[in-house]
PDB file of C-alpha atoms in Angstrom:
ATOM      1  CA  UNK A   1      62.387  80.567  80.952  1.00 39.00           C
ATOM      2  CA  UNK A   2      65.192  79.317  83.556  1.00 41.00           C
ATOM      3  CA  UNK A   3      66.450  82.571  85.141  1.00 38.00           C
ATOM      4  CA  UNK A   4      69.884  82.547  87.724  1.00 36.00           C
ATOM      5  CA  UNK A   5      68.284  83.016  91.169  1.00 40.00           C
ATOM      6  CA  UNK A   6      69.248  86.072  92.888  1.00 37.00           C
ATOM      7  CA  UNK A   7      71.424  87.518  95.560  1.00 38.00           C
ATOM      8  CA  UNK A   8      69.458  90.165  97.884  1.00 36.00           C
ATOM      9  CA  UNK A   9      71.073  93.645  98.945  1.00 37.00           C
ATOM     10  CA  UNK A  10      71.551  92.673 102.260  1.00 34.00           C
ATOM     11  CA  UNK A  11      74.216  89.971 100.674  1.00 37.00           C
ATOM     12  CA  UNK A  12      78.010  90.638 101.008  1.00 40.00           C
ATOM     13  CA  UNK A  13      78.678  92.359  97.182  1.00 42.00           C
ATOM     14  CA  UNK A  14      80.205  89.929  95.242  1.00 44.00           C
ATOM     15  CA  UNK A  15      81.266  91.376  91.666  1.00 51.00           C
ATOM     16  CA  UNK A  16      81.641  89.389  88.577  1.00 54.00           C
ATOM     17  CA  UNK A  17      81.929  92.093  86.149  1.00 69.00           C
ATOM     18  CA  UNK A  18      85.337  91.771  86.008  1.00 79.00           C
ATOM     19  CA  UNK A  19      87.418  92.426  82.074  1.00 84.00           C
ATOM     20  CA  UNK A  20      87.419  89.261  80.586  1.00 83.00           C
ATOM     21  CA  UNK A  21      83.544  88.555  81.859  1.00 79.00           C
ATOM     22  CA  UNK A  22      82.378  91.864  80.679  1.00 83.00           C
ATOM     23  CA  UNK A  23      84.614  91.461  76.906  1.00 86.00           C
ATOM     24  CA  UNK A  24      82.650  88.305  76.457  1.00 85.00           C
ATOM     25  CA  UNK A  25      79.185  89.713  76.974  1.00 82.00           C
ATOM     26  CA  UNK A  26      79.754  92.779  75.003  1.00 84.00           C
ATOM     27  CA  UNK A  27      81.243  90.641  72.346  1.00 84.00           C
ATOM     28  CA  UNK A  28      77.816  89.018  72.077  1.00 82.00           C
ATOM     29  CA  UNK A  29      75.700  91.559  73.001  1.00 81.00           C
ATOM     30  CA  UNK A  30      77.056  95.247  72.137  1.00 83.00           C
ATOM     31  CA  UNK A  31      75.136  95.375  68.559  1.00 83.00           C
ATOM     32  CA  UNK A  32      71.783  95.015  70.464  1.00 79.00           C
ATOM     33  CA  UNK A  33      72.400  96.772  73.103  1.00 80.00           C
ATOM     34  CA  UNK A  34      73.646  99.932  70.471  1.00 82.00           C
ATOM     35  CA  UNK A  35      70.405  99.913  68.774  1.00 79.00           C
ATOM     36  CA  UNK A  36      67.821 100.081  71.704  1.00 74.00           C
ATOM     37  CA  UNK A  37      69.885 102.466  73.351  1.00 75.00           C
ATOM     38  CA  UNK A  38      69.832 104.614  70.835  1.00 76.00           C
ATOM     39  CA  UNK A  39      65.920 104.063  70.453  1.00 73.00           C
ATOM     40  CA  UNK A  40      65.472 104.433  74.025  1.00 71.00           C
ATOM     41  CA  UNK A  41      67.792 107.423  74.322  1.00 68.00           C
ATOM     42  CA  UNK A  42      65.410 109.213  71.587  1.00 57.00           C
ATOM     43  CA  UNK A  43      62.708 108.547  74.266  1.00 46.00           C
ATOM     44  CA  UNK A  44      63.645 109.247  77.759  1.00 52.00           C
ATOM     45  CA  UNK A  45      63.386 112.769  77.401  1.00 59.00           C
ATOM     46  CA  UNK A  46      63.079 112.746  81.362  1.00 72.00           C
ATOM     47  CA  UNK A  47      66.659 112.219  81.481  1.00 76.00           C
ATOM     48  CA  UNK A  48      68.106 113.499  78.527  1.00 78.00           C
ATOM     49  CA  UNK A  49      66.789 116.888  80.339  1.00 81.00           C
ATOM     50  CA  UNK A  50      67.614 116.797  83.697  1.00 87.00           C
ATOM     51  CA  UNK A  51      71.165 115.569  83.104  1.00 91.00           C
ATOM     52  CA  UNK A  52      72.284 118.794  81.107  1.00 93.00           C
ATOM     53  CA  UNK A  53      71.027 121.362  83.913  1.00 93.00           C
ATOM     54  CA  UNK A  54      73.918 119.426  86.343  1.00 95.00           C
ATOM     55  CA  UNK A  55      76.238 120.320  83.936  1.00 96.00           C
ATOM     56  CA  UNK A  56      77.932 123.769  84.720  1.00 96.00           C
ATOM     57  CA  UNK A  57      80.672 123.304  82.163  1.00 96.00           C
ATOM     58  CA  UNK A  58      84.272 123.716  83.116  1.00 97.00           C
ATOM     59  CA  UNK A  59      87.707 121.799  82.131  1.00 98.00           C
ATOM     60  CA  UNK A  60      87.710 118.543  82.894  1.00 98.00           C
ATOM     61  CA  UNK A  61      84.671 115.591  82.977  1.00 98.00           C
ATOM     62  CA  UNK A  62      84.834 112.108  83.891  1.00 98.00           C
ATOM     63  CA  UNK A  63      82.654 109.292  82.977  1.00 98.00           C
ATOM     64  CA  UNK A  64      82.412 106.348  84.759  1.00 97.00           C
ATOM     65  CA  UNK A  65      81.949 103.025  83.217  1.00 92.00           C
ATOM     66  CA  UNK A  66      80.673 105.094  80.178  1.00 94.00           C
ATOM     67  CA  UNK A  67      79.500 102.375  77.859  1.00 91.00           C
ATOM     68  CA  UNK A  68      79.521 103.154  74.365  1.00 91.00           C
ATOM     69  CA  UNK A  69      79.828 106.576  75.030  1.00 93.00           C
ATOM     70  CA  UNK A  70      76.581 108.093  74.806  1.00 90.00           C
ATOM     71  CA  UNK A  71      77.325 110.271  77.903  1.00 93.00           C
ATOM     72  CA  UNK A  72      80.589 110.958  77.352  1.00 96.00           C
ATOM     73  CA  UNK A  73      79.841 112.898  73.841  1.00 94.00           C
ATOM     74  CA  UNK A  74      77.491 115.170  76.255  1.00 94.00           C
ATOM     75  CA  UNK A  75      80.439 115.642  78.337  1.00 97.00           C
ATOM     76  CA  UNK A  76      81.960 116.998  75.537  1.00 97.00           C
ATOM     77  CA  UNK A  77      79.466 119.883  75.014  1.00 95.00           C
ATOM     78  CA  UNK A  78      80.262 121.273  78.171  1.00 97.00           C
ATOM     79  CA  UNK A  79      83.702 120.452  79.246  1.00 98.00           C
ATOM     80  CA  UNK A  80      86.768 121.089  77.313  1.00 98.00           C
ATOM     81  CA  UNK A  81      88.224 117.815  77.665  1.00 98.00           C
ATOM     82  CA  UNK A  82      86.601 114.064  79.204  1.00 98.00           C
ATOM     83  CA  UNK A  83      87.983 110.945  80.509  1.00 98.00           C
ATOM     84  CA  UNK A  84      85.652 108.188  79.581  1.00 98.00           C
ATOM     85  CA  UNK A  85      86.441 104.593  81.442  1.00 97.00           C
ATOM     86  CA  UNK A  86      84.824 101.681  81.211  1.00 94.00           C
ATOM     87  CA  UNK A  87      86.120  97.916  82.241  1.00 92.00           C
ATOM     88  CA  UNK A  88      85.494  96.306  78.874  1.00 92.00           C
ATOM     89  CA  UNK A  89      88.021  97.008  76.076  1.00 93.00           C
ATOM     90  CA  UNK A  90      85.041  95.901  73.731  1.00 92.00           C
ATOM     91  CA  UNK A  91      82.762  98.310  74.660  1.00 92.00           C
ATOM     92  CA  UNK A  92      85.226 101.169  74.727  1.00 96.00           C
ATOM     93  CA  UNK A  93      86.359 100.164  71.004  1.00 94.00           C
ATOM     94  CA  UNK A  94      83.091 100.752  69.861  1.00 93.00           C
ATOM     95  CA  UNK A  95      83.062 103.944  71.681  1.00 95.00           C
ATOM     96  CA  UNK A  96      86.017 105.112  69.869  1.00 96.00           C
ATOM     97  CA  UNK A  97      84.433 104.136  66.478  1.00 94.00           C
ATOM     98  CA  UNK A  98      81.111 105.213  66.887  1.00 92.00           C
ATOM     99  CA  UNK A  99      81.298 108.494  69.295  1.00 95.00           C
ATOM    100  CA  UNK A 100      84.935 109.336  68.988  1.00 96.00           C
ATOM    101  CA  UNK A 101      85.551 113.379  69.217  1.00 96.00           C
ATOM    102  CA  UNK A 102      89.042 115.070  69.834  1.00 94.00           C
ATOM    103  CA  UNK A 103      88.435 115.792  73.285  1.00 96.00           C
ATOM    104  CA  UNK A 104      87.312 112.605  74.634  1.00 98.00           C
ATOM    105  CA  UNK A 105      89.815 110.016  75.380  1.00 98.00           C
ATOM    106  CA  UNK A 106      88.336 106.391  75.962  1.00 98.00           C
ATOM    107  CA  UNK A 107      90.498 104.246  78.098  1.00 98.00           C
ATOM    108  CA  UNK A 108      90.306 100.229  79.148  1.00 96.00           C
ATOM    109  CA  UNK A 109      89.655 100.970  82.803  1.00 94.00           C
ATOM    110  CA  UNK A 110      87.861 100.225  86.040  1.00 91.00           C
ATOM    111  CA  UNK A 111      86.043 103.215  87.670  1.00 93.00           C
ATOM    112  CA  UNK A 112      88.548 102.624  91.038  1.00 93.00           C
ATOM    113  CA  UNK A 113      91.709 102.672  88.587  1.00 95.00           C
ATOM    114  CA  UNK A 114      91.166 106.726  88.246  1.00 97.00           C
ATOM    115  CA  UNK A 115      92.661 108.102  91.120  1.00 97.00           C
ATOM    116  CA  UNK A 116      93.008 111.468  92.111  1.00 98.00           C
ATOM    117  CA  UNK A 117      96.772 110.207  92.280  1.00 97.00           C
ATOM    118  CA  UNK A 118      97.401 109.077  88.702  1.00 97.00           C
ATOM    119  CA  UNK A 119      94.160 111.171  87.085  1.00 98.00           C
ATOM    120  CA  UNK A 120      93.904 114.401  88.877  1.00 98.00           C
ATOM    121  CA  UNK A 121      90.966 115.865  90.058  1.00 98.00           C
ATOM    122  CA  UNK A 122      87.478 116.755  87.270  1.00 98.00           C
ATOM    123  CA  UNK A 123      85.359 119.531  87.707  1.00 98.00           C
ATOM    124  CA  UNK A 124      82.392 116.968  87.057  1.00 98.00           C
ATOM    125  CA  UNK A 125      82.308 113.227  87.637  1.00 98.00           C
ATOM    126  CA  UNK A 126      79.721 111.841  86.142  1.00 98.00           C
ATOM    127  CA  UNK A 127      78.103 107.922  86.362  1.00 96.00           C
ATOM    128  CA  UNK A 128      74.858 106.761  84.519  1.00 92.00           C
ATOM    129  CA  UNK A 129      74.001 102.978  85.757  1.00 87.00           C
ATOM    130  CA  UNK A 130      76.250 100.804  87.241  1.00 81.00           C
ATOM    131  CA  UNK A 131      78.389 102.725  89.921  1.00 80.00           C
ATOM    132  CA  UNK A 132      78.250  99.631  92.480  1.00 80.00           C
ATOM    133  CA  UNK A 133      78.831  96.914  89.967  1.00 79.00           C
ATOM    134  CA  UNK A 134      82.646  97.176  91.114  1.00 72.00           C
ATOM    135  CA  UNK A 135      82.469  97.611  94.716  1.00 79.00           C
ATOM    136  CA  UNK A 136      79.666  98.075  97.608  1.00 87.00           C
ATOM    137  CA  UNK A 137      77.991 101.076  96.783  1.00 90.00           C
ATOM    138  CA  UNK A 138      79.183 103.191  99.609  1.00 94.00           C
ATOM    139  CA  UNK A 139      82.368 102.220  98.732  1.00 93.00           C
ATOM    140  CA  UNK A 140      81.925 103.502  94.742  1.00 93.00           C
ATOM    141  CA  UNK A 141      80.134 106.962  96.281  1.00 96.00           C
ATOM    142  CA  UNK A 142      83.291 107.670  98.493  1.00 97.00           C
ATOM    143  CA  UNK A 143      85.524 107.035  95.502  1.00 97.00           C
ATOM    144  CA  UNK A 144      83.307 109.293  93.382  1.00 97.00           C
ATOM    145  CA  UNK A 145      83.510 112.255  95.681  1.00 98.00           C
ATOM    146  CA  UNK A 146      87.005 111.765  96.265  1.00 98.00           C
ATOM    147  CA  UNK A 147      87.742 112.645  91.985  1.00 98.00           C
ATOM    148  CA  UNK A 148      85.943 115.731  92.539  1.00 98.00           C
ATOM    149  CA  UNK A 149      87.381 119.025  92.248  1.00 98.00           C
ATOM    150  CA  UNK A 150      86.659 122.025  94.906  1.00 98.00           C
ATOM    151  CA  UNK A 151      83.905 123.512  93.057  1.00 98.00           C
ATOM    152  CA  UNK A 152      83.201 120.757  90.722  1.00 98.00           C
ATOM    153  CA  UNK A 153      79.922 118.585  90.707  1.00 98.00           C
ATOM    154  CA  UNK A 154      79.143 114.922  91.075  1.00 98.00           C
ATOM    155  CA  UNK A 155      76.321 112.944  89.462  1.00 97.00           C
ATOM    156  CA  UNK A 156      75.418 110.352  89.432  1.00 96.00           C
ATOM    157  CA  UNK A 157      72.443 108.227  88.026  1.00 93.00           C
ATOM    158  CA  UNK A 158      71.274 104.682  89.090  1.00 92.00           C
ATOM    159  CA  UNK A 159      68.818 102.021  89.425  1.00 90.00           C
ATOM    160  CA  UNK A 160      67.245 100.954  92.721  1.00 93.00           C
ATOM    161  CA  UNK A 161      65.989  98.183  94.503  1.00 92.00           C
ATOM    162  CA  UNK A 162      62.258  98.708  94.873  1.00 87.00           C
ATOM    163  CA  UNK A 163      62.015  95.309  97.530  1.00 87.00           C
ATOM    164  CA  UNK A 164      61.689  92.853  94.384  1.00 87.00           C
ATOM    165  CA  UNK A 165      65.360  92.827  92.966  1.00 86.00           C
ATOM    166  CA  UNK A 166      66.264  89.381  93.961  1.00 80.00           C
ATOM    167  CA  UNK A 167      63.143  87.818  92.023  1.00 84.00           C
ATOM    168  CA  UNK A 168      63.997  86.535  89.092  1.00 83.00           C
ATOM    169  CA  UNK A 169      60.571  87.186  87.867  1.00 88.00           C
ATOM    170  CA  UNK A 170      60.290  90.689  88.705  1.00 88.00           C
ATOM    171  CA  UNK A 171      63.287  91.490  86.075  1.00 88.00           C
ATOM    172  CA  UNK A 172      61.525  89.826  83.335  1.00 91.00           C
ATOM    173  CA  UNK A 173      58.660  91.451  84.371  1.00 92.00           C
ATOM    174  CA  UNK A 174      60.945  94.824  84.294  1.00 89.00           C
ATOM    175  CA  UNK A 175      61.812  93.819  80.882  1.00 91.00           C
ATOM    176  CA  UNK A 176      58.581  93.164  79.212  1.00 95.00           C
ATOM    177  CA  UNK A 177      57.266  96.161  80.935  1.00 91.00           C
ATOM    178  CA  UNK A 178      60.097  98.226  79.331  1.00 88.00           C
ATOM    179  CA  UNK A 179      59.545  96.736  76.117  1.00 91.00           C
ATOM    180  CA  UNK A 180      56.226  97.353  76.016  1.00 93.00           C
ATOM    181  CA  UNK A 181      56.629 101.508  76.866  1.00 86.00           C
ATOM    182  CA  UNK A 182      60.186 101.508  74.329  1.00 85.00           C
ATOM    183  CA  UNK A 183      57.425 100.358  71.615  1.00 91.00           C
ATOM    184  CA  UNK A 184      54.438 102.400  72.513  1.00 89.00           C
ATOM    185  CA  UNK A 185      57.290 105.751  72.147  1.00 83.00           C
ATOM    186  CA  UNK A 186      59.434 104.357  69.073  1.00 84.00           C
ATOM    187  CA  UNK A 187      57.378 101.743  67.469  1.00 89.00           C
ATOM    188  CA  UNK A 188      60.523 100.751  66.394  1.00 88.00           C
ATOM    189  CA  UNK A 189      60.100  96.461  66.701  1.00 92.00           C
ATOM    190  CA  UNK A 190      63.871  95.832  66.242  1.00 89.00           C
ATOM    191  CA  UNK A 191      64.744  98.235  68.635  1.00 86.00           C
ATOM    192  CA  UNK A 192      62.097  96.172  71.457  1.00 89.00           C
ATOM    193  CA  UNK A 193      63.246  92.941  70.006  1.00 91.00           C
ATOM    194  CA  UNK A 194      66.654  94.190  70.941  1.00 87.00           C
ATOM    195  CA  UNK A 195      66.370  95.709  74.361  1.00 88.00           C
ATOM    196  CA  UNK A 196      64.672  92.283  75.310  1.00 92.00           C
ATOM    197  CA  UNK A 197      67.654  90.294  74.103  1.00 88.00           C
ATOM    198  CA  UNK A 198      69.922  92.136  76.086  1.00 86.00           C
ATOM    199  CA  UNK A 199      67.695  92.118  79.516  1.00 88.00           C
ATOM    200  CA  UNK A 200      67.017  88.437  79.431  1.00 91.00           C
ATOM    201  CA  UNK A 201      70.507  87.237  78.405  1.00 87.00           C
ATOM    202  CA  UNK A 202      71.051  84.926  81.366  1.00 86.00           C
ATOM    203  CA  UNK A 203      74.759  86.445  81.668  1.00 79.00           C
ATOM    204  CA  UNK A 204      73.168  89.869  82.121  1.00 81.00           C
ATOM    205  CA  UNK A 205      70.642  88.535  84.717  1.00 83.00           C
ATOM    206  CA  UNK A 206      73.704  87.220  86.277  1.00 78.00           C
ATOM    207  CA  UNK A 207      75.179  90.247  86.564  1.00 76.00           C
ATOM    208  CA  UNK A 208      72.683  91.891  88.216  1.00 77.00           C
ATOM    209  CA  UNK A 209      72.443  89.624  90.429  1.00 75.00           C
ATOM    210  CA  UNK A 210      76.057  89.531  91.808  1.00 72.00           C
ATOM    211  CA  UNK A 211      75.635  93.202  91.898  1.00 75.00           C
ATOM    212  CA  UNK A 212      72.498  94.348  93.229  1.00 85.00           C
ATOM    213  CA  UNK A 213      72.102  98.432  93.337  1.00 90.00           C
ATOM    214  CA  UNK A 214      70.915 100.359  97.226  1.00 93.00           C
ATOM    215  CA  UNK A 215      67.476 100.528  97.879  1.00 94.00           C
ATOM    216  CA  UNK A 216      66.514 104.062  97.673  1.00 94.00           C
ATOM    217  CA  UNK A 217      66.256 104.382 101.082  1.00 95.00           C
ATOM    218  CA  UNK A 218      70.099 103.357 101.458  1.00 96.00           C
ATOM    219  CA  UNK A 219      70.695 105.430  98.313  1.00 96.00           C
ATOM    220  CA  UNK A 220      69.184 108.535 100.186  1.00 97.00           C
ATOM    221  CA  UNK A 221      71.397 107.949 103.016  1.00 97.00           C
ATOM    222  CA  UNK A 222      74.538 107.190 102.085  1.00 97.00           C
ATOM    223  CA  UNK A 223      74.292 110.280  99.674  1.00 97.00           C
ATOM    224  CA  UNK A 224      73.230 113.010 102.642  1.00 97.00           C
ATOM    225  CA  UNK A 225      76.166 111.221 104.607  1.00 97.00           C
ATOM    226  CA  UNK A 226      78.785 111.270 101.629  1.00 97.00           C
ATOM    227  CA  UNK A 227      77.565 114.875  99.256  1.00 98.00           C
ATOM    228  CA  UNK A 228      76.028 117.109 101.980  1.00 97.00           C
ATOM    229  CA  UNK A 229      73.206 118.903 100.661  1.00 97.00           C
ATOM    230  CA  UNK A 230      72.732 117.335  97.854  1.00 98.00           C
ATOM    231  CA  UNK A 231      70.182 117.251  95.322  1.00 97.00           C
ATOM    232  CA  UNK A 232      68.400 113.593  95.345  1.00 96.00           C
ATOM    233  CA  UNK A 233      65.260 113.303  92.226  1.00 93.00           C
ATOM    234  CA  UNK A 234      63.769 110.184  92.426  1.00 90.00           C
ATOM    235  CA  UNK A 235      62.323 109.046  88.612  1.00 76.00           C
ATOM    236  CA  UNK A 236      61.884 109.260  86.259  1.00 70.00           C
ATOM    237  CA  UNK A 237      61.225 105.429  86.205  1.00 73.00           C
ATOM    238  CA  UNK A 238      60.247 104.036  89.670  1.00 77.00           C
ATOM    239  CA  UNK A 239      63.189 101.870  90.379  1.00 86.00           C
ATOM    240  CA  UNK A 240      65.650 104.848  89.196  1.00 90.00           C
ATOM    241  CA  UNK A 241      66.810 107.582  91.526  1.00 93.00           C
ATOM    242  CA  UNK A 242      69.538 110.697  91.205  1.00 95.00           C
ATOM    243  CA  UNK A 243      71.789 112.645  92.617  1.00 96.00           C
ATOM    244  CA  UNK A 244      73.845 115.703  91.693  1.00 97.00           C
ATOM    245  CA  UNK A 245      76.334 117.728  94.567  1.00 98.00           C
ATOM    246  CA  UNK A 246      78.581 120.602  94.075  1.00 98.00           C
ATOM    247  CA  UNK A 247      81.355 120.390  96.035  1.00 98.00           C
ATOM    248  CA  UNK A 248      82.569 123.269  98.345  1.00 96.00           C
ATOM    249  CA  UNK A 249      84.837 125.781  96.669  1.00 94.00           C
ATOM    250  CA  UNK A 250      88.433 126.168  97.610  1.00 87.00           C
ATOM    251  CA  UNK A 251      89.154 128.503 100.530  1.00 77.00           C
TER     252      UNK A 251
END
C-alpha cells in the first residue's frame, strides 16, 4: 500500500483541512466513519467515563470541531444550551439529522471563527481530537482558554506523537492494531471493515500528516504554561493524552 510520506512535529504546521478539503472527504467518508464511531464509542468506556466527571454543568458549552456530534449531545446533558462548530458543512448536516436536540445549535465554522468577540464566553469548552488541525497547537490552546468563562472549565482531548508519527507505517500499523481491539470488544466486522476504510484513506493519511498533534511531552508543557494547575491523564490509549482546567473565578 502507497502511503503520503509524512511531515514530523518539528515541521512548520501546515494545515490542509481547510472547508472545501474537509466537504470532500466527509462526502466520501462520513457513512463509515458514523458506523465505527458509534461501535467504538460503545467500547471506549475509558473515555466515555472520564469525560462526564469534567463536566460541572452550567449555561453555556462549546464544542470544537465536534464532528457528527457525538459530544455535543453530552454537552447537552449538562449545559443548558451548546455551540457545536465544525469546518465541514457536511459533517455538521449530518449532525443536525442524526443528533439534533433543541439546545444544540450546529454551525459551518472553524474553531478560531468563535471569538469571545462575536460568541461570548462558555462555562465549558470542550475539544475531542483535532484541536491543532487549524493552527500550531499552542496557538489552538491559547484560543481555547481565551473562550473560557471565569469559573468555567476547559477540556480538551487529543492524540499524541509517541516518536513514530511521521512513519507512514506506524499509522497503518495504528490502524490494524485498532481494528483488531474494535473487533475483539464489538465483534461487529462492518464496524472494523469501516474504521479501516476511514484510517487508510490516503486523504486522511494526508491529513494527518499536514497536521501532526504535540508530543506529550510538548502537550504537558504547553498545558502547565497555558491552564495552570491543570489536570493532565495520559490514556487511555498510549498515543492519547488529556487535559481538563477550571479557570479562576471572577473577583
Amino acid at each position: 500500500m502507497n502511503t503520503p510520506a509524512m511531515n514530523t512535529p518539528a515541521e512548520q504546521h501546515t494545515s490542509i483541512w481547510d472547508t472545501q478539503t474537509a466537504d470532500e472527504f466527509w462526502a466520501a467518508m462520513d457513512e463509515p466513519y458514523e458506523r465505527f464511531v458509534e461501535a467504538w464509542g460503545g467500547s471506549e468506556s475509558a473515555l466515555d467515563k472520564w469525560l462526564p466527571a469534567q463536566l460541572p454543568g452550567g449555561e453555556r458549552a462549546l464544542d470544537l470541531n465536534c464532528g457528527s456530534g457525538r459530544h455535543s449531545v453530552l454537552l447537552s446533558e449538562h449545559y443548558r444550551s451548546v455551540l457545536a462548530v465544525d469546518i465541514s458543512g457536511r459533517i455538521i448536516d449530518r449532525a443536525r439529522k442524526d443528533r439534533a436536540r433543541p439546545h444544540i445549535s450546529y454551525e459551518a465554522r472553524g474553531n478560531l471563527d468563535v471569538t469571545p468577540e462575536r460568541d461570548g464566553l462558555f462555562d465549558a469548552v470542550l475539544s475531542v481530537y483535532g484541536f491543532h488541525m487549524a493552527a500550531p497547537f499552542e496557538t489552538a490552546l491559547r484560543h481555547i482558554r481565551s473562550l473560557v468563562a471565569p469559573g468555567g472549565v476547559a477540556v480538551v482531548y487529543t492524540a499524541v506523537d509517541t516518536g513514530e508519527w511521521g512513519s507512514p507505517d506506524w499509522h497503518v500499523d495504528r490502524a490494524f492494531g485498532s481494528a483488531r481491539y474494535l473487533y475483539g470488544t464489538t465483534g461487529d466486522p462492518h464496524a472494523t471493515a469501516d474504521l479501516l476504510r476511514f484510517w487508510l484513506d490516503p486523504r486522511w493519511l494526508e491529513t494527518v500528516a499536514a497536521a501532526p498533534p504535540p508530543t506529550r511531552d510538548d502537550f504537558h508543557r504547553a498545558c502547565a504554561e497555558i491552564f495552570p494547575g491543570c489536570d493532565l491523564t495520559d490514556g487511555p490509549y498510549p498515543d492519547n493524552c488529556a487535559m481538563s482546567w477550571r479557570a479562576p473565578a471572577a473577583s
